[in-house]
XYZ file of C-alpha atoms in Angstrom:
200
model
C -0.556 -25.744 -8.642
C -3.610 -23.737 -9.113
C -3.247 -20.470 -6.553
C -5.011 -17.699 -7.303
C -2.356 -15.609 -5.412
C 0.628 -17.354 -7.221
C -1.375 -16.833 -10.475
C -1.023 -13.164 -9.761
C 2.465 -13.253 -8.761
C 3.377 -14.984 -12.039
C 1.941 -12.147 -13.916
C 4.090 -9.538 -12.176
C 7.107 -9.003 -13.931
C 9.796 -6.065 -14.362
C 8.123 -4.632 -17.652
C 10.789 -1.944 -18.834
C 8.947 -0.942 -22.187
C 5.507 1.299 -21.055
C 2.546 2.941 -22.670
C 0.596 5.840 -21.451
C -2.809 4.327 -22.732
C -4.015 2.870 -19.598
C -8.164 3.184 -19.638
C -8.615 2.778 -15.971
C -9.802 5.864 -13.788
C -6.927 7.329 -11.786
C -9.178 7.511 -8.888
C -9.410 3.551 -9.271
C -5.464 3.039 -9.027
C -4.928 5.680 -6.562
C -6.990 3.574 -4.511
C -5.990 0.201 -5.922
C -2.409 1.399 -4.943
C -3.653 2.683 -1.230
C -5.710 -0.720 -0.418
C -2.681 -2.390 -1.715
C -0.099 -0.695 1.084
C -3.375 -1.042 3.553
C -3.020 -4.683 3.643
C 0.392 -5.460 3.604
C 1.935 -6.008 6.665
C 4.849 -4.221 8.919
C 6.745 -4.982 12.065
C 4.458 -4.008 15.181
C 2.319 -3.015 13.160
C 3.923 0.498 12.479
C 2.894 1.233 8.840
C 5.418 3.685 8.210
C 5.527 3.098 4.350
C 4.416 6.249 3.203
C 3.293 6.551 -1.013
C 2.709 9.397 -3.486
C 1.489 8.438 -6.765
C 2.365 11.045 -9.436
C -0.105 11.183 -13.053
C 0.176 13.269 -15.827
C 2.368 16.080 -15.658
C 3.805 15.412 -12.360
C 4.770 11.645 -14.117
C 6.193 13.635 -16.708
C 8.099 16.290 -14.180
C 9.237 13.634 -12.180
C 11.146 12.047 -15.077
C 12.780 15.080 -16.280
C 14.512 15.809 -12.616
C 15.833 11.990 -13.032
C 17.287 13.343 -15.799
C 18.449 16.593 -15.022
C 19.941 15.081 -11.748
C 21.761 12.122 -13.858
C 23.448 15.037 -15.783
C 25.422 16.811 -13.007
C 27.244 13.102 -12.210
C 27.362 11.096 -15.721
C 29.970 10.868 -18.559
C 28.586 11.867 -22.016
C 28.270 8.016 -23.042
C 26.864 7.039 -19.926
C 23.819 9.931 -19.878
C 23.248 8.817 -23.145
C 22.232 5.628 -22.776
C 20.698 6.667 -19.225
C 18.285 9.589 -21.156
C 17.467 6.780 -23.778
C 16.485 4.272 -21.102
C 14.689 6.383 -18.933
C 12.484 8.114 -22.481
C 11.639 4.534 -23.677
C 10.744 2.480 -20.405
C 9.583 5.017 -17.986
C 9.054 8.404 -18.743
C 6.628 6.924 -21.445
C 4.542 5.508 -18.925
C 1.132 6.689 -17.414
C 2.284 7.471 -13.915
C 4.913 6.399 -10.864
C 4.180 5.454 -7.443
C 7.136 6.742 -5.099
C 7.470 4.520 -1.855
C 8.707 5.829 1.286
C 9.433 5.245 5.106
C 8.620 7.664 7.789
C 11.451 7.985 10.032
C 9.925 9.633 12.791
C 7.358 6.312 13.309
C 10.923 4.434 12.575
C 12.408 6.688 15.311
C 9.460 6.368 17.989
C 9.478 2.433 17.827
C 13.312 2.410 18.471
C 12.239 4.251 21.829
C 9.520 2.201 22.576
C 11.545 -0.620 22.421
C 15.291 -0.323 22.977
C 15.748 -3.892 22.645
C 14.833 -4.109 19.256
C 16.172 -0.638 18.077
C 19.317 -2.162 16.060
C 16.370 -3.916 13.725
C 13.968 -1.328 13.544
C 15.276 0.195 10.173
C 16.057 -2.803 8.489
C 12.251 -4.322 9.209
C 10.886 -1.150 8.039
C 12.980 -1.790 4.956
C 11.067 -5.077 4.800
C 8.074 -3.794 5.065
C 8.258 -1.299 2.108
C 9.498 -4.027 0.371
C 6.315 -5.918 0.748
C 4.401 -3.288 0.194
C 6.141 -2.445 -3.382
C 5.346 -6.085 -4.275
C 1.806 -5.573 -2.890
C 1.131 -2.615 -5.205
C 3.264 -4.052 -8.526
C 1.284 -7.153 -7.947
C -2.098 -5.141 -8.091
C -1.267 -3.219 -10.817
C 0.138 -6.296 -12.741
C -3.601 -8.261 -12.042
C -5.020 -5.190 -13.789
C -2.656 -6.026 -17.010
C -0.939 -2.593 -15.478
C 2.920 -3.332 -16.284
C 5.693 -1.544 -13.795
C 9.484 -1.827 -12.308
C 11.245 -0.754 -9.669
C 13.690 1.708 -9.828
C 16.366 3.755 -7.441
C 17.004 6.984 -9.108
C 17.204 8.228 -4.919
C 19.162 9.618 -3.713
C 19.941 11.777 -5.918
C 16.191 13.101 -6.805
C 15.865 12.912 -2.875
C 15.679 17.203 -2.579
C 14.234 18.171 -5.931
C 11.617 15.717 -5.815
C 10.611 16.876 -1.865
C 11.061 20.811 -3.153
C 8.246 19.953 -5.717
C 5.669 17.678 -4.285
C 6.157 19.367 -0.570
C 7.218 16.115 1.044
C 7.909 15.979 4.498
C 11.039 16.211 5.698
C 10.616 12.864 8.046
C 9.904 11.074 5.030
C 12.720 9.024 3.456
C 12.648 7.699 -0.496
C 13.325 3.993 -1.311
C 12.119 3.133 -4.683
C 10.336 4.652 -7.192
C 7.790 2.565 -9.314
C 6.553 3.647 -13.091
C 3.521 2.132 -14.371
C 1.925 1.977 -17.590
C 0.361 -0.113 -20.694
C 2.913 -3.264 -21.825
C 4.496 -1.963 -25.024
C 6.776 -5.078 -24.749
C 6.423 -8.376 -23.046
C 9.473 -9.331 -20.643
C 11.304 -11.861 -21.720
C 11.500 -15.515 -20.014
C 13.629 -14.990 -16.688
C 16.197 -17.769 -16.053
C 15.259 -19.645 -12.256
C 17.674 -21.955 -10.004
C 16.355 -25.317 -9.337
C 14.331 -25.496 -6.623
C 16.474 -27.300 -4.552
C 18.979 -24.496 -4.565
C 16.404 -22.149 -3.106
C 14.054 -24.466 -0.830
C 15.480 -26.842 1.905
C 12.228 -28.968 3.350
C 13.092 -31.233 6.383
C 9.705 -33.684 7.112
């Protein structure tokens, strides 16, 4: 099948080994990243998913709190191995997009419709979710490789105390970005007719 938009999707992969050579401008993914979260859809059309995108030394800063954070709750062995992971696959990269919702848009649908307030957080949840894959997807068409991570919420304060953000605003995932140092390997897949019932 020859989708453009299953092309791209093909091409996005969890790349874990990144480069800080990217040539693009950071003005071009800092709007390549915004355009991406612009067009991705939300319940009600709320579009709480809220982004900062962090180059440079702030990419850099942002890595060493994951660190510092992972030392106050680790065993020796296990920071170790954590340090070494997080020095080769994403502290190495070019930047990180952190994703998250706004609870106070999260908060005023749930009043605006009581019916629905049970779902509210978990289709928000969704949302950001789509959005992630919007942006990773972008980046990946760009030959821009990235992962997801969930270093929150442990790096939930420090990482609010340094980049001033609001307090309404809560983390889900944070998203490192750089040049492909080392092609993912081939990803085992069930059959298709474990994942896809089709009644015609």
């Amino acid at each position: 099948m020859k989708n453009s938009f299953l092309l791209q999707l093909e091409r996005r992969r969890s790349v874990y080994y990144l480069g800080n050579c990217v040539t693009l401008p950071k003005h071009y993914i800092s709007d390549l990243v915004d355009r991406a979260i612009k067009l991705s859809p939300s319940a009600f059309n709320s579009q709480s998913t809220r982004v900062v995108v962090l180059f440079g030394n702030h990419h850099c800063k942002l890595w060493a709190l994951v660190k510092h954070e992972l030392s106050k709750v680790q065993t020796s062995d296990a920071l170790d191995i954590s340090l070494s992971k997080i020095d080769a696959c994403f502290a190495s990269g070019f930047g990180t997009v952190l994703f998250f919702e706004d609870i106070e848009v999260i908060n005023q649908l749930q009043q605006s419709y009581p019916d629905d307030s049970d779902s509210m957080e978990s289709w928000s949840e969704q949302a950001n979710g789509m959005a992630q894959l919007s942006v990773w997807a972008a980046l990946a068409a760009e030959n821009i490789g990235a992962s997801i991570q969930h270093y929150n919420p442990i790096i939930d304060q420090g990482v609010a105390q340094e980049w001033n953000i609001p307090s309404t605003w809560k983390m889900i995932a944070q998203l490192p970005f750089g040049t492909i140092e080392k092609c993912p390997e081939a990803k085992s897949i069930i059959s298709d007719e474990e994942r896809c019932i089709i009644y015609e």
